GROMACS .gro file of C-alpha atoms in nm:
model
  164
    1MET     CA    1   3.544   0.468   0.549
    2ASN     CA    2   3.710   0.775   0.698
    3GLU     CA    3   3.580   1.127   0.661
    4ASP     CA    4   3.872   1.245   0.443
    5HIS     CA    5   3.808   0.966   0.193
    6ASP     CA    6   3.443   1.072   0.172
    7LYS     CA    7   3.549   1.419   0.053
    8THR     CA    8   3.788   1.295  -0.219
    9SER     CA    9   3.725   1.223  -0.582
   10THR     CA   10   3.792   0.855  -0.511
   11GLY     CA   11   3.506   0.853  -0.264
   12ALA     CA   12   3.289   1.039  -0.514
   13VAL     CA   13   3.372   0.785  -0.787
   14GLY     CA   14   3.273   0.504  -0.551
   15SER     CA   15   2.946   0.676  -0.465
   16GLY     CA   16   2.881   0.743  -0.832
   17LEU     CA   17   2.935   0.378  -0.917
   18ASN     CA   18   2.699   0.284  -0.638
   19LEU     CA   19   2.429   0.514  -0.778
   20LEU     CA   20   2.488   0.377  -1.127
   21SER     CA   21   2.451   0.020  -1.000
   22TYR     CA   22   2.079   0.086  -0.954
   23ARG     CA   23   2.015   0.245  -1.295
   24ARG     CA   24   2.178   0.461  -1.560
   25ARG     CA   25   2.192   0.827  -1.472
   26THR     CA   26   2.269   1.146  -1.656
   27GLU     CA   27   2.571   1.356  -1.575
   28ALA     CA   28   2.342   1.620  -1.426
   29GLU     CA   29   2.171   1.365  -1.199
   30LEU     CA   30   2.506   1.240  -1.073
   31ARG     CA   31   2.634   1.595  -1.024
   32ARG     CA   32   2.328   1.680  -0.812
   33ARG     CA   33   2.347   1.364  -0.601
   34LEU     CA   34   2.723   1.368  -0.551
   35GLY     CA   35   2.720   1.741  -0.481
   36LYS     CA   36   2.528   1.674  -0.161
   37ARG     CA   37   2.820   1.479  -0.011
   38PHE     CA   38   3.137   1.589  -0.186
   39THR     CA   39   3.322   1.907  -0.273
   40ALA     CA   40   3.270   2.059  -0.616
   41ASP     CA   41   3.627   1.966  -0.719
   42ALA     CA   42   3.579   1.605  -0.607
   43VAL     CA   43   3.249   1.583  -0.798
   44GLU     CA   44   3.399   1.720  -1.119
   45ALA     CA   45   3.699   1.485  -1.097
   46ALA     CA   46   3.469   1.191  -1.031
   47LEU     CA   47   3.243   1.279  -1.324
   48ARG     CA   48   3.543   1.303  -1.557
   49ARG     CA   49   3.666   0.963  -1.438
   50LEU     CA   50   3.324   0.800  -1.471
   51GLU     CA   51   3.293   0.941  -1.823
   52GLU     CA   52   3.641   0.810  -1.913
   53LEU     CA   53   3.532   0.466  -1.793
   54GLY     CA   54   3.219   0.484  -2.008
   55TYR     CA   55   2.970   0.502  -1.723
   56ILE     CA   56   2.838   0.845  -1.816
   57ASP     CA   57   2.700   0.890  -2.166
   58ASP     CA   58   2.400   1.121  -2.186
   59ALA     CA   59   2.335   1.039  -2.552
   60ARG     CA   60   2.313   0.668  -2.475
   61PHE     CA   61   2.102   0.743  -2.166
   62ALA     CA   62   1.857   0.943  -2.379
   63ARG     CA   63   1.826   0.671  -2.646
   64GLU     CA   64   1.774   0.400  -2.387
   65TRP     CA   65   1.526   0.610  -2.189
   66VAL     CA   66   1.314   0.671  -2.498
   67SER     CA   67   1.332   0.307  -2.603
   68THR     CA   68   1.234   0.176  -2.261
   69ARG     CA   69   0.958   0.429  -2.201
   70THR     CA   70   0.814   0.371  -2.546
   71ARG     CA   71   0.815  -0.006  -2.503
   72LEU     CA   72   0.681  -0.022  -2.147
   73SER     CA   73   0.454   0.278  -2.118
   74ALA     CA   74   0.426   0.477  -2.439
   75ARG     CA   75   0.437   0.853  -2.417
   76SER     CA   76   0.441   1.128  -2.674
   77ALA     CA   77   0.768   1.256  -2.813
   78ARG     CA   78   0.699   1.589  -2.642
   79ARG     CA   79   0.652   1.421  -2.302
   80LEU     CA   80   0.968   1.214  -2.346
   81PHE     CA   81   1.160   1.527  -2.443
   82GLU     CA   82   1.038   1.697  -2.125
   83GLU     CA   83   1.139   1.397  -1.913
   84LEU     CA   84   1.487   1.395  -2.062
   85ARG     CA   85   1.530   1.769  -2.005
   86GLU     CA   86   1.418   1.725  -1.641
   87LYS     CA   87   1.691   1.464  -1.603
   88GLY     CA   88   1.947   1.713  -1.729
   89VAL     CA   89   1.994   1.583  -2.083
   90ASP     CA   90   2.113   1.851  -2.325
   91ARG     CA   91   1.844   1.982  -2.561
   92ARG     CA   92   2.027   1.857  -2.874
   93LEU     CA   93   2.070   1.507  -2.731
   94ALA     CA   94   1.705   1.494  -2.624
   95GLU     CA   95   1.589   1.606  -2.969
   96ALA     CA   96   1.809   1.344  -3.135
   97ALA     CA   97   1.669   1.071  -2.908
   98ILE     CA   98   1.307   1.145  -3.005
   99GLU     CA   99   1.353   1.242  -3.370
  100ASN     CA  100   1.237   0.907  -3.510
  101LEU     CA  101   0.932   0.869  -3.288
  102ASP     CA  102   0.593   0.866  -3.455
  103ASP     CA  103   0.328   0.987  -3.211
  104GLU     CA  104   0.051   0.828  -3.417
  105CYS     CA  105   0.212   0.484  -3.377
  106THR     CA  106   0.306   0.517  -3.012
  107ALA     CA  107  -0.041   0.654  -2.928
  108LEU     CA  108  -0.196   0.349  -3.093
  109ASP     CA  109   0.035   0.120  -2.892
  110ALA     CA  110  -0.055   0.296  -2.568
  111ALA     CA  111  -0.425   0.286  -2.652
  112GLU     CA  112  -0.427  -0.082  -2.747
  113LYS     CA  113  -0.275  -0.174  -2.411
  114PHE     CA  114  -0.528   0.039  -2.223
  115VAL     CA  115  -0.840  -0.053  -2.419
  116THR     CA  116  -0.863  -0.399  -2.260
  117ARG     CA  117  -0.980  -0.219  -1.945
  118LEU     CA  118  -1.272  -0.074  -2.136
  119ALA     CA  119  -1.441  -0.397  -2.243
  120ASN     CA  120  -1.777  -0.302  -2.092
  121ALA     CA  121  -1.764   0.072  -2.158
  122ASP     CA  122  -2.026   0.241  -2.371
  123ARG     CA  123  -1.917   0.480  -2.648
  124GLU     CA  124  -1.904   0.790  -2.427
  125GLN     CA  125  -1.706   0.620  -2.149
  126PHE     CA  126  -1.475   0.449  -2.396
  127LEU     CA  127  -1.386   0.771  -2.576
  128ARG     CA  128  -1.358   0.981  -2.260
  129LYS     CA  129  -1.138   0.735  -2.073
  130LEU     CA  130  -0.916   0.654  -2.369
  131PHE     CA  131  -0.880   1.021  -2.460
  132GLY     CA  132  -0.785   1.101  -2.099
  133HIS     CA  133  -0.532   0.817  -2.091
  134LEU     CA  134  -0.361   0.940  -2.406
  135SER     CA  135  -0.373   1.304  -2.296
  136ARG     CA  136  -0.202   1.220  -1.967
  137ARG     CA  137   0.078   1.062  -2.170
  138GLY     CA  138   0.132   1.387  -2.355
  139TYR     CA  139  -0.040   1.318  -2.685
  140SER     CA  140  -0.195   1.614  -2.861
  141ARG     CA  141  -0.572   1.651  -2.870
  142PRO     CA  142  -0.602   1.562  -3.242
  143ILE     CA  143  -0.388   1.247  -3.208
  144ALA     CA  144  -0.573   1.136  -2.893
  145GLN     CA  145  -0.911   1.194  -3.061
  146ARG     CA  146  -0.818   1.015  -3.385
  147THR     CA  147  -0.672   0.721  -3.196
  148ALA     CA  148  -0.971   0.688  -2.963
  149MET     CA  149  -1.216   0.707  -3.253
  150ALA     CA  150  -1.019   0.454  -3.458
  151LEU     CA  151  -1.017   0.205  -3.172
  152TRP     CA  152  -1.388   0.261  -3.105
  153GLN     CA  153  -1.459   0.195  -3.473
  154ARG     CA  154  -1.239  -0.116  -3.466
  155ARG     CA  155  -1.434  -0.241  -3.164
  156GLN     CA  156  -1.764  -0.176  -3.340
  157ASP     CA  157  -1.643  -0.360  -3.651
  158GLU     CA  158  -1.528  -0.657  -3.441
  159ASP     CA  159  -1.861  -0.668  -3.257
  160ALA     CA  160  -2.048  -0.658  -3.589
  161SER     CA  161  -1.839  -0.945  -3.735
  162ASP     CA  162  -1.893  -1.148  -3.414
  163ASN     CA  163  -2.268  -1.115  -3.462
  164LEU     CA  164  -2.265  -1.255  -3.815
   0.00000   0.00000   0.00000
């Protein structure tokens, strides 16, 4: 590829497509990455073209980000909102993407996945480690405490029924 081509919008479109071949990206992410190699005019033209082709859609990115993160490694709505904003998603789009999340439910999902690691933990360890796990994922103190206590109680109930 010659140097002139690298500075053009065509070169920027090609680089943008290459970046998008690895994972979806927000317009802001692409602007930052392409801005390192191309002129501002070439970047803007490339972003317009990529949007026309349907490769840039921050609303879809936000919905898919929330869905994937919630399914694979649950986080609080607040933490997901922060992640989206860091990726350059507009505040309104980020709010729309998290509006139907229920932190109580996602905290329980996150806790149930983690609790298998605490099979031999006593009450204090169980609650401390589970509370810390949920807190690091952005859940509020009350939600983390309620969830940890509910799972401790469930474990106690299961142990009691096993002993019958």
